């Protein structure tokens, strides 16, 4: 027999982890609601061009990490699994004419993303993001609000030691001059550049600053900083974002080397790290402003800002601090057992009836003696056992309180109401 395993870089989320992820998604949904973001879904795959144009062709995400789908026919369009949500959301924004909606349009997406990355702890080929985007507001207040919403997520999730790193990476007015300086700098050190970075220097010099190659660390540290080259508009915007963050009490640290790894960013860029892990490549989340992206994907010019928080990394952080969610399944209110082990039909029918009334009920389907059935009911920490016996001929069942040890006869027609009342008085079910 072959032994099948989950693909490299993916993992099964067993119920305990899955319930922790659900808890995080619940916090995200609650925050999104409070901040006025509306949830939507976008496809898990798009035309490859959406990512190439949106994220940028000369980026790690597109060059190395895109999960391209093999076309089934010659003329088929090229598709790829989504490595992130922003490009797809903006594609949808343009496609559905959201420019005409009241601005800004606040949207959020929760779900798995796919990157063909080299797997390691905290870096997976399928991972979960909470993504939020505000499209149509040039900032700076919405920038601060976005940074704050992400920060609050970590607080509410229980990751207490999160640090916001903040930078401005300029715009079309000031970036060209900066890129010239940057290119000249790296050219003067060309001999020390790894092959990939040498090639990128011509195409996209900014990407050298977020290179994952350890050989680049020293060179990047002494490279010219975009912050020293900001135009008046960008410098003013950055100062105003900081002033808003100060005013609402969100702690942050300006990090002049922060440039992010995707091409669509302009002006505000930010990342969330656990304190002490800032230098590493394992950000808990990140985002920024993308004032050119809507136009790039075929819409009329429209500013935007957003973030994506990596939920897998939050789960890892919570694991490390021991703040995991409860792992056990909630006990059923009642288990339906029967004197006739073979009569699974009646047990299933009674359980089904109770569940239709909204009660959490398990039917004992193993064909064991009544005593053994009652044992598993107690083991499951059920509060009640519904015992089916000969009384059913007169329309009655026994209702046994497994905690109190008491038992009484209840008409089947009143069973759901009885159980619901008991559940309420026991804060149970
Ligand atoms: P990103 O920085 O590429 O930004 O990803 C955001 C977060 O997703 C990362 O900080 C990390 O926590 C998580 N993440 C990324 N790759 C992996 C992986 N292979 N395994 C586990 N977690 C991962 C974006 O995706 C942008 N779309 C954010 C954005 C939204 N900017 C504007 N709007």
Coordinates of C-alpha atoms in Angstrom, one line a residue, residues 12 70 72 74 76 82 107 114 157 198 211 214 224 255 266 270 287 301 312 349 382 412 429:
X12 CA -3.9 19.2 8.2
X70 CA -1.1 23.7 -15.7
X72 CA -5.6 21.7 -19.8
X74 CA -3.4 24.9 -25.7
X76 CA -6.5 28.0 -22.1
X82 CA -3.8 33.3 -5.1
X107 CA -13.5 45.1 2.3
X114 CA -0.7 29.7 -1.6
X157 CA -5.9 37.4 20.1
X198 CA 22.5 41.2 -10.0
X211 CA 16.4 40.0 -0.3
X214 CA 22.1 36.3 3.8
X224 CA 20.8 54.6 0.9
X255 CA 12.1 51.3 10.5
X266 CA 3.5 53.6 -2.2
X270 CA 4.2 48.6 8.0
X287 CA 0.6 46.0 4.7
X301 CA -6.8 56.1 -10.4
X312 CA -0.6 30.6 11.1
X349 CA -34.8 9.2 14.9
X382 CA -23.3 14.5 28.6
X412 CA -41.7 12.1 23.7
X429 CA -26.1 22.9 25.4

